[in-house]
């Protein structure tokens, strides 16, 4: 078991990365988004230290589960094609988080954390070159981002 062999799976044994537990990507519904999140975790994980590192990474993965759920629920194609996404999809995601917080399904803290995590990691994914041809986010519109 190596990081290279694990990174192609949807559930990673964190022992391959020197951690305990698992990383679970299965709830990210769109394959292109799942692959992008995996790439971001591979890039970010070596910079994380301490016993909480695995949990922190899984929390970031779960932030993208919220984005994935929003795309699945609010788009006719369920978010299957990154090139078809638009600014309105990010607005819908933000509104959905606000609705979930209003309904008490997530806390205000979770709302803020998810928003910040998705903003930061979408930027990270772009800087990693994941929007280039042959990469998982190829064709993702430039305006599909959360602004600060």
Protein backbone atom coordinates (compact mmCIF):
# COMPACT_ATOMS: atom_id res chain seq x y z
CA UNK A 1 0.00 0.00 0.00
CA UNK A 2 1.42 3.34 -1.10
CA UNK A 3 0.00 6.85 -1.49
CA UNK A 4 0.11 6.35 -5.25
CA UNK A 5 -1.97 3.16 -5.11
CA UNK A 6 -4.46 4.65 -2.64
CA UNK A 7 -5.08 7.92 -4.48
CA UNK A 8 -6.99 6.14 -7.26
CA UNK A 9 -9.56 4.72 -4.83
CA UNK A 10 -12.67 6.44 -3.48
CA UNK A 11 -11.89 5.41 0.11
CA UNK A 12 -8.27 5.77 1.11
CA UNK A 13 -6.56 3.95 3.94
CA UNK A 14 -4.87 6.87 5.67
CA UNK A 15 -2.05 4.57 6.84
CA UNK A 16 -0.55 4.93 3.36
CA UNK A 17 -0.11 8.62 4.19
CA UNK A 18 1.17 8.05 7.74
CA UNK A 19 -2.21 8.69 9.37
CA UNK A 20 -4.84 6.54 11.04
CA UNK A 21 -8.35 6.00 9.76
CA UNK A 22 -9.70 6.58 6.25
CA UNK A 23 -10.37 9.36 3.79
CA UNK A 24 -13.80 8.91 2.24
CA UNK A 25 -14.61 10.61 -1.09
CA UNK A 26 -17.65 8.50 -2.00
CA UNK A 27 -20.23 11.16 -1.11
CA UNK A 28 -18.84 13.58 -3.69
CA UNK A 29 -21.27 12.58 -6.44
CA UNK A 30 -19.67 14.09 -9.55
CA UNK A 31 -16.62 12.10 -10.74
CA UNK A 32 -14.83 15.21 -12.00
CA UNK A 33 -15.25 16.96 -8.63
CA UNK A 34 -14.26 13.83 -6.70
CA UNK A 35 -11.02 13.56 -8.69
CA UNK A 36 -10.25 17.25 -8.17
CA UNK A 37 -10.80 16.95 -4.41
CA UNK A 38 -8.54 13.87 -4.30
CA UNK A 39 -5.81 15.82 -6.10
CA UNK A 40 -6.17 18.73 -3.67
CA UNK A 41 -5.96 16.39 -0.67
CA UNK A 42 -2.81 14.77 -2.12
CA UNK A 43 -1.31 18.23 -2.54
CA UNK A 44 -2.36 19.55 0.88
CA UNK A 45 -1.85 16.49 3.10
CA UNK A 46 1.98 16.66 3.33
CA UNK A 47 1.67 20.17 4.78
CA UNK A 48 -0.59 19.00 7.62
CA UNK A 49 0.88 17.92 10.94
CA UNK A 50 -0.51 16.58 14.19
CA UNK A 51 -3.10 14.08 15.26
CA UNK A 52 -5.99 16.16 13.88
CA UNK A 53 -4.66 16.29 10.30
CA UNK A 54 -6.78 13.41 9.00
CA UNK A 55 -9.93 14.81 10.56
CA UNK A 56 -9.22 18.27 9.16
CA UNK A 57 -8.76 16.86 5.67
CA UNK A 58 -11.99 14.86 5.92
CA UNK A 59 -13.79 18.02 7.03
CA UNK A 60 -12.57 19.76 3.88
CA UNK A 61 -13.70 16.79 1.79
CA UNK A 62 -17.11 17.05 3.47
CA UNK A 63 -17.31 20.73 2.47
CA UNK A 64 -17.19 19.56 -1.14
CA UNK A 65 -19.91 17.02 -0.37
CA UNK A 66 -22.13 20.07 0.35
CA UNK A 67 -21.17 21.60 -3.02
CA UNK A 68 -21.75 18.26 -4.74
CA UNK A 69 -25.17 17.88 -3.12
CA UNK A 70 -26.12 21.40 -4.20
CA UNK A 71 -25.14 20.72 -7.82
CA UNK A 72 -26.95 17.39 -7.77
CA UNK A 73 -30.16 18.88 -6.41
CA UNK A 74 -30.28 22.13 -8.37
CA UNK A 75 -29.04 21.27 -11.86
CA UNK A 76 -30.91 19.29 -14.51
CA UNK A 77 -27.66 17.44 -15.37
CA UNK A 78 -26.90 17.00 -11.62
CA UNK A 79 -23.60 18.83 -12.12
CA UNK A 80 -22.19 16.12 -14.35
CA UNK A 81 -20.40 18.50 -16.72
CA UNK A 82 -18.06 21.13 -15.24
CA UNK A 83 -18.02 23.17 -18.46
CA UNK A 84 -21.78 23.77 -18.14
CA UNK A 85 -21.58 25.27 -14.66
CA UNK A 86 -22.05 28.99 -14.24
CA UNK A 87 -22.00 31.75 -11.67
CA UNK A 88 -25.63 31.04 -10.74
CA UNK A 89 -24.61 27.58 -9.52
CA UNK A 90 -22.31 29.16 -6.94
CA UNK A 91 -25.07 31.58 -5.95
CA UNK A 92 -27.44 28.61 -5.56
CA UNK A 93 -24.83 26.83 -3.42
CA UNK A 94 -24.48 29.87 -1.16
CA UNK A 95 -28.24 30.18 -0.87
CA UNK A 96 -28.56 26.48 -0.06
CA UNK A 97 -26.03 26.82 2.78
CA UNK A 98 -28.00 29.78 4.13
CA UNK A 99 -31.21 27.74 3.93
CA UNK A 100 -29.63 24.77 5.73
CA UNK A 101 -28.40 27.10 8.48
CA UNK A 102 -31.82 28.73 8.78
CA UNK A 103 -33.45 25.32 9.12
CA UNK A 104 -30.95 24.29 11.79
CA UNK A 105 -29.52 21.48 9.65
CA UNK A 106 -26.04 23.03 9.84
CA UNK A 107 -24.61 25.50 12.30
CA UNK A 108 -23.54 29.04 11.45
CA UNK A 109 -19.97 27.85 12.08
CA UNK A 110 -20.40 25.04 9.54
CA UNK A 111 -21.88 27.49 7.03
CA UNK A 112 -18.85 29.78 7.38
CA UNK A 113 -16.37 26.91 7.36
CA UNK A 114 -17.85 25.26 4.25
CA UNK A 115 -17.91 28.58 2.39
CA UNK A 116 -14.29 29.34 3.26
CA UNK A 117 -13.08 25.81 2.54
CA UNK A 118 -14.73 25.64 -0.88
CA UNK A 119 -13.45 29.12 -1.78
CA UNK A 120 -9.89 28.27 -0.71
CA UNK A 121 -9.80 24.85 -2.31
CA UNK A 122 -11.34 25.90 -5.62
CA UNK A 123 -8.58 28.50 -5.80
CA UNK A 124 -6.00 25.85 -4.86
CA UNK A 125 -7.33 23.51 -7.54
CA UNK A 126 -7.05 26.24 -10.17
CA UNK A 127 -3.48 27.04 -9.09
CA UNK A 128 -2.63 23.32 -9.32
CA UNK A 129 -3.63 23.43 -12.98
CA UNK A 130 -6.69 21.20 -12.62
CA UNK A 131 -8.60 23.33 -15.15
CA UNK A 132 -6.16 22.49 -17.96
CA UNK A 133 -7.07 20.06 -20.74
CA UNK A 134 -7.00 16.48 -19.54
CA UNK A 135 -7.50 17.49 -15.91
CA UNK A 136 -10.69 16.95 -13.87
CA UNK A 137 -11.80 20.60 -13.87
CA UNK A 138 -11.15 21.22 -17.57
CA UNK A 139 -13.70 23.67 -18.90
CA UNK A 140 -14.77 24.94 -15.47
CA UNK A 141 -15.81 28.57 -16.02
CA UNK A 142 -13.66 31.24 -14.38
CA UNK A 143 -16.70 32.74 -12.66
CA UNK A 144 -17.47 29.48 -10.85
CA UNK A 145 -15.90 30.67 -7.60
CA UNK A 146 -16.76 32.13 -4.26
CA UNK A 147 -15.56 35.67 -3.82
CA UNK A 148 -14.06 37.04 -0.64
